[in-house]
Amino acid sequence: MNQRNGSIDVFRFLGACLVVLCHSIYAEYPPTLGLLGILGRWVVPFFFMVAGYYFQKSYAARPVQAFTKTATNLLVVTSFVNLFYLLFTALTEGTIEPLISYFTLLTGVYFHLWFLTSMVLGYLVLWFLLRYRLDKLLPTVVIVSLLIILIFIPYNYLLGLEPHPIYARSFLSVPFLCIGFLISKHALDRNVSRLAAYVLIVVGIGLQFVEVGFLSRFMANAAKVNFLIGTLPLSVGILLLSLRLSISPDHWLSYYGRRYSLPLYLYHPVVNLGLHRIFEKNMVTGGFTYLISPLVGLGICILILVILDKFAPAAFKALCGDFSRPKYKVDEKAASLSSQR
């Protein structure tokens, strides 16, 4: 499915930028972290819903090819990025021994790669439901999986449970891939008004403020929770809003989202860690330069990706998990054969 929505790509880029900031030194400051949490929890659910939204369109046209292509691309990206961070960890930490654990299968070898392993689980669930024609159960799966996530964390404290947070993260793709699939299948982007999307966003933000205040009575790190009840209307509202807006795919923000949001998410810890080591070595932990370093890091990440994309396209494609041969070589070969006839 080659047709792109420019507005979705803009929000993908903004979401990737928020992830970079959330994983920076801003996480050390509770007020900043709390604000980023309230405003940025929509990002990962949004990414999952976008994947489900586009997948449905491909599935409706070519069911078997849609799953084959998606599974191949996802497994290639997941394998390559995990190998990249195995090497990166060995070079920066001097050992990979802490990574030799069954949790690595759920989280990936670096802290942010749980997104990919969760995506694998989500597509397995979606494949099972569609393969055995159980798509009528999609809404039920959404509700049940959301309840499981909320019971795992953050509302496990009310039930006296202490599951590891990674289990909630691992399930997160399941409901949101299904929601994106259903939004596309039932054309909710055409049937839901822009006003309704704004209402969902406002309600979601308000609910999250209330939830964080409530949960702070029971847990010290409520601001760090990945998903709250209010995150659901917020993230769905943002997806619906992006589908209702009209932004050209040629807009630079749309282009950046389409081109750089995935590698920005995957490789920003490299730059973040580098900046952190520089400040740590120079014992700089305050001041204006230190406080704006996450923004500087974000700019450096984007600049590196743009430079690689322009001057080393093969390396850029490899970082994105794309090892296919350039199309222009195929076209040149075809043209050469045609001229010989």
mmCIF file of N, CA, C and O in Angstrom, residues 254-337:
data_model
loop_
_atom_site.group_PDB
_atom_site.id
_atom_site.type_symbol
_atom_site.label_atom_id
_atom_site.label_comp_id
_atom_site.label_asym_id
_atom_site.label_seq_id
_atom_site.Cartn_x
_atom_site.Cartn_y
_atom_site.Cartn_z
ATOM 1 N N SER A 254 6.130 16.125 7.039
ATOM 2 C CA SER A 254 5.602 14.827 6.609
ATOM 3 C C SER A 254 6.729 13.949 6.053
ATOM 4 O O SER A 254 6.818 12.760 6.356
ATOM 5 N N TYR A 255 7.598 14.554 5.264
ATOM 6 C CA TYR A 255 8.727 13.814 4.702
ATOM 7 C C TYR A 255 9.641 13.294 5.804
ATOM 8 O O TYR A 255 10.067 12.125 5.780
ATOM 9 N N TYR A 256 9.931 14.139 6.783
ATOM 10 C CA TYR A 256 10.789 13.728 7.887
ATOM 11 C C TYR A 256 10.145 12.596 8.694
ATOM 12 O O TYR A 256 10.828 11.675 9.148
ATOM 13 N N GLY A 257 8.840 12.686 8.885
ATOM 14 C CA GLY A 257 8.148 11.622 9.604
ATOM 15 C C GLY A 257 8.186 10.310 8.862
ATOM 16 O O GLY A 257 8.406 9.245 9.449
ATOM 17 N N ARG A 258 7.984 10.392 7.557
ATOM 18 C CA ARG A 258 7.982 9.186 6.728
ATOM 19 C C ARG A 258 9.382 8.586 6.642
ATOM 20 O O ARG A 258 9.553 7.362 6.642
ATOM 21 N N ARG A 259 10.382 9.444 6.599
ATOM 22 C CA ARG A 259 11.745 9.000 6.340
ATOM 23 C C ARG A 259 12.544 8.695 7.608
ATOM 24 O O ARG A 259 13.339 7.748 7.642
ATOM 25 N N TYR A 260 12.316 9.488 8.657
ATOM 26 C CA TYR A 260 13.237 9.445 9.790
ATOM 27 C C TYR A 260 12.626 9.050 11.133
ATOM 28 O O TYR A 260 13.367 8.878 12.108
ATOM 29 N N SER A 261 11.313 8.908 11.233
ATOM 30 C CA SER A 261 10.721 8.629 12.543
ATOM 31 C C SER A 261 11.186 7.279 13.096
ATOM 32 O O SER A 261 11.502 7.158 14.285
ATOM 33 N N LEU A 262 11.240 6.241 12.258
ATOM 34 C CA LEU A 262 11.679 4.925 12.738
ATOM 35 C C LEU A 262 13.148 4.924 13.158
ATOM 36 O O LEU A 262 13.463 4.537 14.290
ATOM 37 N N PRO A 263 14.091 5.354 12.303
ATOM 38 C CA PRO A 263 15.489 5.348 12.755
ATOM 39 C C PRO A 263 15.744 6.309 13.910
ATOM 40 O O PRO A 263 16.627 6.055 14.740
ATOM 41 N N LEU A 264 14.977 7.396 13.994
ATOM 42 C CA LEU A 264 15.120 8.315 15.122
ATOM 43 C C LEU A 264 14.752 7.606 16.415
ATOM 44 O O LEU A 264 15.436 7.751 17.442
ATOM 45 N N TYR A 265 13.676 6.839 16.390
ATOM 46 C CA TYR A 265 13.279 6.063 17.559
ATOM 47 C C TYR A 265 14.324 4.996 17.884
ATOM 48 O O TYR A 265 14.700 4.801 19.044
ATOM 49 N N LEU A 266 14.815 4.308 16.876
ATOM 50 C CA LEU A 266 15.690 3.167 17.102
ATOM 51 C C LEU A 266 17.072 3.554 17.611
ATOM 52 O O LEU A 266 17.658 2.854 18.449
ATOM 53 N N TYR A 267 17.627 4.676 17.117
ATOM 54 C CA TYR A 267 19.041 4.956 17.363
ATOM 55 C C TYR A 267 19.318 6.196 18.218
ATOM 56 O O TYR A 267 20.488 6.500 18.465
ATOM 57 N N HIS A 268 18.280 6.855 18.714
ATOM 58 C CA HIS A 268 18.537 8.045 19.539
ATOM 59 C C HIS A 268 19.304 7.746 20.830
ATOM 60 O O HIS A 268 20.043 8.615 21.311
ATOM 61 N N PRO A 269 19.188 6.533 21.437
ATOM 62 C CA PRO A 269 19.969 6.288 22.660
ATOM 63 C C PRO A 269 21.476 6.407 22.460
ATOM 64 O O PRO A 269 22.203 6.691 23.412
ATOM 65 N N VAL A 270 21.958 6.187 21.225
ATOM 66 C CA VAL A 270 23.389 6.307 20.956
ATOM 67 C C VAL A 270 23.860 7.737 21.209
ATOM 68 O O VAL A 270 24.852 7.980 21.903
ATOM 69 N N VAL A 271 23.113 8.702 20.664
ATOM 70 C CA VAL A 271 23.469 10.117 20.846
ATOM 71 C C VAL A 271 23.212 10.546 22.288
ATOM 72 O O VAL A 271 24.033 11.243 22.891
ATOM 73 N N ASN A 272 22.089 10.117 22.845
ATOM 74 C CA ASN A 272 21.770 10.487 24.233
ATOM 75 C C ASN A 272 22.853 10.012 25.197
ATOM 76 O O ASN A 272 23.272 10.745 26.100
ATOM 77 N N LEU A 273 23.295 8.767 25.009
ATOM 78 C CA LEU A 273 24.333 8.228 25.891
ATOM 79 C C LEU A 273 25.647 8.978 25.694
ATOM 80 O O LEU A 273 26.362 9.268 26.664
ATOM 81 N N GLY A 274 25.960 9.315 24.449
ATOM 82 C CA GLY A 274 27.181 10.061 24.174
ATOM 83 C C GLY A 274 27.198 11.406 24.874
ATOM 84 O O GLY A 274 28.198 11.785 25.507
ATOM 85 N N LEU A 275 26.099 12.141 24.800
ATOM 86 C CA LEU A 275 26.010 13.433 25.480
ATOM 87 C C LEU A 275 26.091 13.270 26.996
ATOM 88 O O LEU A 275 26.747 14.061 27.692
ATOM 89 N N HIS A 276 25.421 12.235 27.498
ATOM 90 C CA HIS A 276 25.438 11.990 28.940
ATOM 91 C C HIS A 276 26.862 11.707 29.424
ATOM 92 O O HIS A 276 27.291 12.228 30.472
ATOM 93 N N ARG A 277 27.617 10.915 28.657
ATOM 94 C CA ARG A 277 28.988 10.607 29.040
ATOM 95 C C ARG A 277 29.871 11.860 29.000
ATOM 96 O O ARG A 277 30.753 12.035 29.850
ATOM 97 N N ILE A 278 29.630 12.730 28.025
ATOM 98 C CA ILE A 278 30.407 13.972 27.924
ATOM 99 C C ILE A 278 30.171 14.854 29.140
ATOM 100 O O ILE A 278 31.118 15.362 29.758
ATOM 101 N N PHE A 279 28.896 15.038 29.507
ATOM 102 C CA PHE A 279 28.585 15.869 30.665
ATOM 103 C C PHE A 279 29.072 15.220 31.955
ATOM 104 O O PHE A 279 29.555 15.903 32.864
ATOM 105 N N GLU A 280 28.963 13.901 32.029
ATOM 106 C CA GLU A 280 29.399 13.195 33.230
ATOM 107 C C GLU A 280 30.914 13.315 33.403
ATOM 108 O O GLU A 280 31.418 13.526 34.515
ATOM 109 N N LYS A 281 31.643 13.208 32.307
ATOM 110 C CA LYS A 281 33.097 13.296 32.355
ATOM 111 C C LYS A 281 33.548 14.685 32.784
ATOM 112 O O LYS A 281 34.549 14.838 33.498
ATOM 113 N N ASN A 282 32.828 15.711 32.355
ATOM 114 C CA ASN A 282 33.188 17.085 32.688
ATOM 115 C C ASN A 282 32.479 17.592 33.941
ATOM 116 O O ASN A 282 32.572 18.766 34.271
ATOM 117 N N MET A 283 31.751 16.665 34.601
ATOM 118 C CA MET A 283 31.052 16.975 35.851
ATOM 119 C C MET A 283 30.114 18.173 35.690
ATOM 120 O O MET A 283 29.997 19.009 36.576
ATOM 121 N N VAL A 284 29.457 18.227 34.544
ATOM 122 C CA VAL A 284 28.481 19.292 34.283
ATOM 123 C C VAL A 284 27.090 18.713 34.500
ATOM 124 O O VAL A 284 26.639 17.856 33.747
ATOM 125 N N THR A 285 26.415 19.152 35.530
ATOM 126 C CA THR A 285 25.086 18.617 35.836
ATOM 127 C C THR A 285 24.054 19.727 36.028
ATOM 128 O O THR A 285 23.002 19.503 36.575
ATOM 129 N N GLY A 286 24.352 20.872 35.591
ATOM 130 C CA GLY A 286 23.406 21.980 35.726
ATOM 131 C C GLY A 286 23.731 23.063 34.723
ATOM 132 O O GLY A 286 24.630 22.926 33.891
ATOM 133 N N GLY A 287 22.999 24.143 34.787
ATOM 134 C CA GLY A 287 23.233 25.228 33.869
ATOM 135 C C GLY A 287 22.418 25.120 32.600
ATOM 136 O O GLY A 287 21.822 24.084 32.292
ATOM 137 N N PHE A 288 22.434 26.186 31.838
ATOM 138 C CA PHE A 288 21.611 26.285 30.633
ATOM 139 C C PHE A 288 21.988 25.241 29.595
ATOM 140 O O PHE A 288 21.126 24.594 28.998
ATOM 141 N N THR A 289 23.289 25.065 29.375
ATOM 142 C CA THR A 289 23.750 24.112 28.357
ATOM 143 C C THR A 289 23.289 22.699 28.678
ATOM 144 O O THR A 289 22.847 21.951 27.794
ATOM 145 N N TYR A 290 23.375 22.337 29.936
ATOM 146 C CA TYR A 290 22.952 21.002 30.363
ATOM 147 C C TYR A 290 21.449 20.814 30.155
ATOM 148 O O TYR A 290 20.998 19.763 29.691
ATOM 149 N N LEU A 291 20.679 21.839 30.472
ATOM 150 C CA LEU A 291 19.222 21.734 30.392
ATOM 151 C C LEU A 291 18.715 21.666 28.947
ATOM 152 O O LEU A 291 17.670 21.088 28.689
ATOM 153 N N ILE A 292 19.442 22.300 28.035
ATOM 154 C CA ILE A 292 18.998 22.243 26.637
ATOM 155 C C ILE A 292 19.672 21.106 25.877
ATOM 156 O O ILE A 292 19.421 20.928 24.686
ATOM 157 N N SER A 293 20.514 20.318 26.564
ATOM 158 C CA SER A 293 21.221 19.242 25.873
ATOM 159 C C SER A 293 20.288 18.230 25.195
ATOM 160 O O SER A 293 20.640 17.694 24.137
ATOM 161 N N PRO A 294 19.103 17.923 25.766
ATOM 162 C CA PRO A 294 18.206 17.010 25.036
ATOM 163 C C PRO A 294 17.769 17.557 23.679
ATOM 164 O O PRO A 294 17.656 16.793 22.710
ATOM 165 N N LEU A 295 17.541 18.878 23.611
ATOM 166 C CA LEU A 295 17.178 19.481 22.329
ATOM 167 C C LEU A 295 18.349 19.444 21.361
ATOM 168 O O LEU A 295 18.177 19.218 20.160
ATOM 169 N N VAL A 296 19.559 19.677 21.913
ATOM 170 C CA VAL A 296 20.762 19.575 21.079
ATOM 171 C C VAL A 296 20.925 18.149 20.576
ATOM 172 O O VAL A 296 21.233 17.907 19.397
ATOM 173 N N GLY A 297 20.716 17.178 21.479
ATOM 174 C CA GLY A 297 20.818 15.774 21.090
ATOM 175 C C GLY A 297 19.824 15.402 20.003
ATOM 176 O O GLY A 297 20.155 14.673 19.064
ATOM 177 N N LEU A 298 18.603 15.921 20.130
ATOM 178 C CA LEU A 298 17.583 15.662 19.110
ATOM 179 C C LEU A 298 18.030 16.214 17.766
ATOM 180 O O LEU A 298 17.905 15.539 16.733
ATOM 181 N N GLY A 299 18.559 17.434 17.782
ATOM 182 C CA GLY A 299 19.050 18.036 16.539
ATOM 183 C C GLY A 299 20.186 17.239 15.928
ATOM 184 O O GLY A 299 20.246 17.054 14.706
ATOM 185 N N ILE A 300 21.091 16.744 16.774
ATOM 186 C CA ILE A 300 22.214 15.941 16.288
ATOM 187 C C ILE A 300 21.715 14.644 15.663
ATOM 188 O O ILE A 300 22.191 14.220 14.596
ATOM 189 N N CYS A 301 20.754 14.001 16.325
ATOM 190 C CA CYS A 301 20.174 12.752 15.778
ATOM 191 C C CYS A 301 19.610 12.978 14.386
ATOM 192 O O CYS A 301 19.900 12.208 13.453
ATOM 193 N N ILE A 302 18.802 14.009 14.250
ATOM 194 C CA ILE A 302 18.172 14.288 12.958
ATOM 195 C C ILE A 302 19.220 14.620 11.910
ATOM 196 O O ILE A 302 19.156 14.142 10.763
ATOM 197 N N LEU A 303 20.207 15.432 12.305
ATOM 198 C CA LEU A 303 21.259 15.823 11.357
ATOM 199 C C LEU A 303 22.038 14.608 10.870
ATOM 200 O O LEU A 303 22.321 14.476 9.671
ATOM 201 N N ILE A 304 22.386 13.703 11.766
ATOM 202 C CA ILE A 304 23.123 12.490 11.380
ATOM 203 C C ILE A 304 22.316 11.656 10.394
ATOM 204 O O ILE A 304 22.837 11.167 9.382
ATOM 205 N N LEU A 305 21.020 11.509 10.669
ATOM 206 C CA LEU A 305 20.173 10.705 9.784
ATOM 207 C C LEU A 305 20.049 11.350 8.399
ATOM 208 O O LEU A 305 20.100 10.645 7.377
ATOM 209 N N VAL A 306 19.896 12.668 8.368
ATOM 210 C CA VAL A 306 19.788 13.374 7.083
ATOM 211 C C VAL A 306 21.075 13.222 6.280
ATOM 212 O O VAL A 306 21.048 12.975 5.063
ATOM 213 N N ILE A 307 22.216 13.363 6.956
ATOM 214 C CA ILE A 307 23.512 13.234 6.276
ATOM 215 C C ILE A 307 23.704 11.817 5.740
ATOM 216 O O ILE A 307 24.133 11.610 4.595
ATOM 217 N N LEU A 308 23.387 10.817 6.576
ATOM 218 C CA LEU A 308 23.507 9.431 6.123
ATOM 219 C C LEU A 308 22.585 9.154 4.943
ATOM 220 O O LEU A 308 22.973 8.480 3.973
ATOM 221 N N ASP A 309 21.374 9.660 5.026
ATOM 222 C CA ASP A 309 20.391 9.449 3.963
ATOM 223 C C ASP A 309 20.872 10.031 2.642
ATOM 224 O O ASP A 309 20.667 9.452 1.575
ATOM 225 N N LYS A 310 21.573 11.175 2.716
ATOM 226 C CA LYS A 310 22.002 11.865 1.500
ATOM 227 C C LYS A 310 23.318 11.334 0.959
ATOM 228 O O LYS A 310 23.466 11.134 -0.258
ATOM 229 N N PHE A 311 24.277 11.091 1.853
ATOM 230 C CA PHE A 311 25.625 10.763 1.392
ATOM 231 C C PHE A 311 25.994 9.287 1.543
ATOM 232 O O PHE A 311 26.978 8.838 0.946
ATOM 233 N N ALA A 312 25.240 8.549 2.360
ATOM 234 C CA ALA A 312 25.498 7.115 2.519
ATOM 235 C C ALA A 312 24.172 6.368 2.562
ATOM 236 O O ALA A 312 23.813 5.765 3.578
ATOM 237 N N PRO A 313 23.420 6.408 1.463
ATOM 238 C CA PRO A 313 22.065 5.824 1.456
ATOM 239 C C PRO A 313 22.046 4.332 1.767
ATOM 240 O O PRO A 313 21.092 3.842 2.371
ATOM 241 N N ALA A 314 23.086 3.599 1.389
ATOM 242 C CA ALA A 314 23.119 2.164 1.685
ATOM 243 C C ALA A 314 23.202 1.928 3.185
ATOM 244 O O ALA A 314 22.525 1.044 3.728
ATOM 245 N N ALA A 315 24.036 2.721 3.873
ATOM 246 C CA ALA A 315 24.152 2.599 5.330
ATOM 247 C C ALA A 315 22.853 3.003 6.008
ATOM 248 O O ALA A 315 22.420 2.367 6.974
ATOM 249 N N PHE A 316 22.223 4.059 5.487
ATOM 250 C CA PHE A 316 20.954 4.514 6.058
ATOM 251 C C PHE A 316 19.894 3.438 5.922
ATOM 252 O O PHE A 316 19.156 3.140 6.865
ATOM 253 N N LYS A 317 19.805 2.815 4.753
ATOM 254 C CA LYS A 317 18.821 1.757 4.537
ATOM 255 C C LYS A 317 19.089 0.565 5.447
ATOM 256 O O LYS A 317 18.157 -0.037 5.982
ATOM 257 N N ALA A 318 20.358 0.244 5.648
ATOM 258 C CA ALA A 318 20.698 -0.881 6.519
ATOM 259 C C ALA A 318 20.263 -0.602 7.953
ATOM 260 O O ALA A 318 19.735 -1.490 8.629
ATOM 261 N N LEU A 319 20.460 0.622 8.411
ATOM 262 C CA LEU A 319 20.043 0.984 9.765
ATOM 263 C C LEU A 319 18.527 0.857 9.923
ATOM 264 O O LEU A 319 18.031 0.605 11.024
ATOM 265 N N CYS A 320 17.808 1.045 8.841
ATOM 266 C CA CYS A 320 16.346 0.903 8.868
ATOM 267 C C CYS A 320 15.905 -0.531 8.612
ATOM 268 O O CYS A 320 14.702 -0.807 8.516
ATOM 269 N N GLY A 321 16.874 -1.426 8.469
ATOM 270 C CA GLY A 321 16.541 -2.832 8.243
ATOM 271 C C GLY A 321 16.163 -3.143 6.810
ATOM 272 O O GLY A 321 15.565 -4.190 6.537
ATOM 273 N N ASP A 322 16.543 -2.265 5.889
ATOM 274 C CA ASP A 322 16.215 -2.461 4.474
ATOM 275 C C ASP A 322 17.483 -2.872 3.739
ATOM 276 O O ASP A 322 18.397 -2.065 3.546
ATOM 277 N N PHE A 323 17.544 -4.132 3.334
ATOM 278 C CA PHE A 323 18.725 -4.637 2.640
ATOM 279 C C PHE A 323 18.403 -4.984 1.182
ATOM 280 O O PHE A 323 19.126 -5.740 0.537
ATOM 281 N N SER A 324 17.326 -4.424 0.677
ATOM 282 C CA SER A 324 16.951 -4.662 -0.715
ATOM 283 C C SER A 324 17.876 -3.891 -1.648
ATOM 284 O O SER A 324 18.478 -2.888 -1.269
ATOM 285 N N ARG A 325 17.977 -4.370 -2.855
ATOM 286 C CA ARG A 325 18.826 -3.710 -3.854
ATOM 287 C C ARG A 325 18.153 -2.439 -4.335
ATOM 288 O O ARG A 325 16.928 -2.377 -4.461
ATOM 289 N N PRO A 326 18.920 -1.387 -4.608
ATOM 290 C CA PRO A 326 18.335 -0.134 -5.111
ATOM 291 C C PRO A 326 17.565 -0.364 -6.392
ATOM 292 O O PRO A 326 18.011 -1.086 -7.283
ATOM 293 N N LYS A 327 16.408 0.257 -6.490
ATOM 294 C CA LYS A 327 15.539 0.043 -7.651
ATOM 295 C C LYS A 327 16.165 0.572 -8.936
ATOM 296 O O LYS A 327 15.948 0.037 -10.010
ATOM 297 N N TYR A 328 16.962 1.658 -8.788
ATOM 298 C CA TYR A 328 17.498 2.261 -10.005
ATOM 299 C C TYR A 328 18.432 1.303 -10.737
ATOM 300 O O TYR A 328 18.537 1.338 -11.956
ATOM 301 N N LYS A 329 19.098 0.382 -9.990
ATOM 302 C CA LYS A 329 19.962 -0.587 -10.649
ATOM 303 C C LYS A 329 19.158 -1.559 -11.484
ATOM 304 O O LYS A 329 19.553 -1.933 -12.582
ATOM 305 N N VAL A 330 17.999 -1.950 -10.971
ATOM 306 C CA VAL A 330 17.122 -2.844 -11.720
ATOM 307 C C VAL A 330 16.627 -2.146 -12.973
ATOM 308 O O VAL A 330 16.587 -2.711 -14.065
ATOM 309 N N ASP A 331 16.264 -0.860 -12.818
ATOM 310 C CA ASP A 331 15.759 -0.089 -13.955
ATOM 311 C C ASP A 331 16.844 0.073 -15.015
ATOM 312 O O ASP A 331 16.585 -0.012 -16.214
ATOM 313 N N GLU A 332 18.103 0.330 -14.557
ATOM 314 C CA GLU A 332 19.194 0.495 -15.510
ATOM 315 C C GLU A 332 19.451 -0.807 -16.265
ATOM 316 O O GLU A 332 19.682 -0.807 -17.472
ATOM 317 N N LYS A 333 19.367 -1.944 -15.548
ATOM 318 C CA LYS A 333 19.600 -3.233 -16.194
ATOM 319 C C LYS A 333 18.520 -3.520 -17.225
ATOM 320 O O LYS A 333 18.794 -3.993 -18.321
ATOM 321 N N ALA A 334 17.270 -3.191 -16.836
ATOM 322 C CA ALA A 334 16.166 -3.404 -17.770
ATOM 323 C C ALA A 334 16.321 -2.545 -19.010
ATOM 324 O O ALA A 334 16.063 -2.970 -20.129
ATOM 325 N N ALA A 335 16.756 -1.299 -18.814
ATOM 326 C CA ALA A 335 16.941 -0.383 -19.936
ATOM 327 C C ALA A 335 18.061 -0.881 -20.850
ATOM 328 O O ALA A 335 17.987 -0.793 -22.076
ATOM 329 N N SER A 336 19.108 -1.433 -20.193
ATOM 330 C CA SER A 336 20.241 -1.943 -20.986
ATOM 331 C C SER A 336 19.815 -3.123 -21.835
ATOM 332 O O SER A 336 20.163 -3.218 -23.011
ATOM 333 N N LEU A 337 19.039 -4.050 -21.250
ATOM 334 C CA LEU A 337 18.561 -5.217 -22.003
ATOM 335 C C LEU A 337 17.642 -4.787 -23.131
ATOM 336 O O LEU A 337 17.655 -5.356 -24.220
#
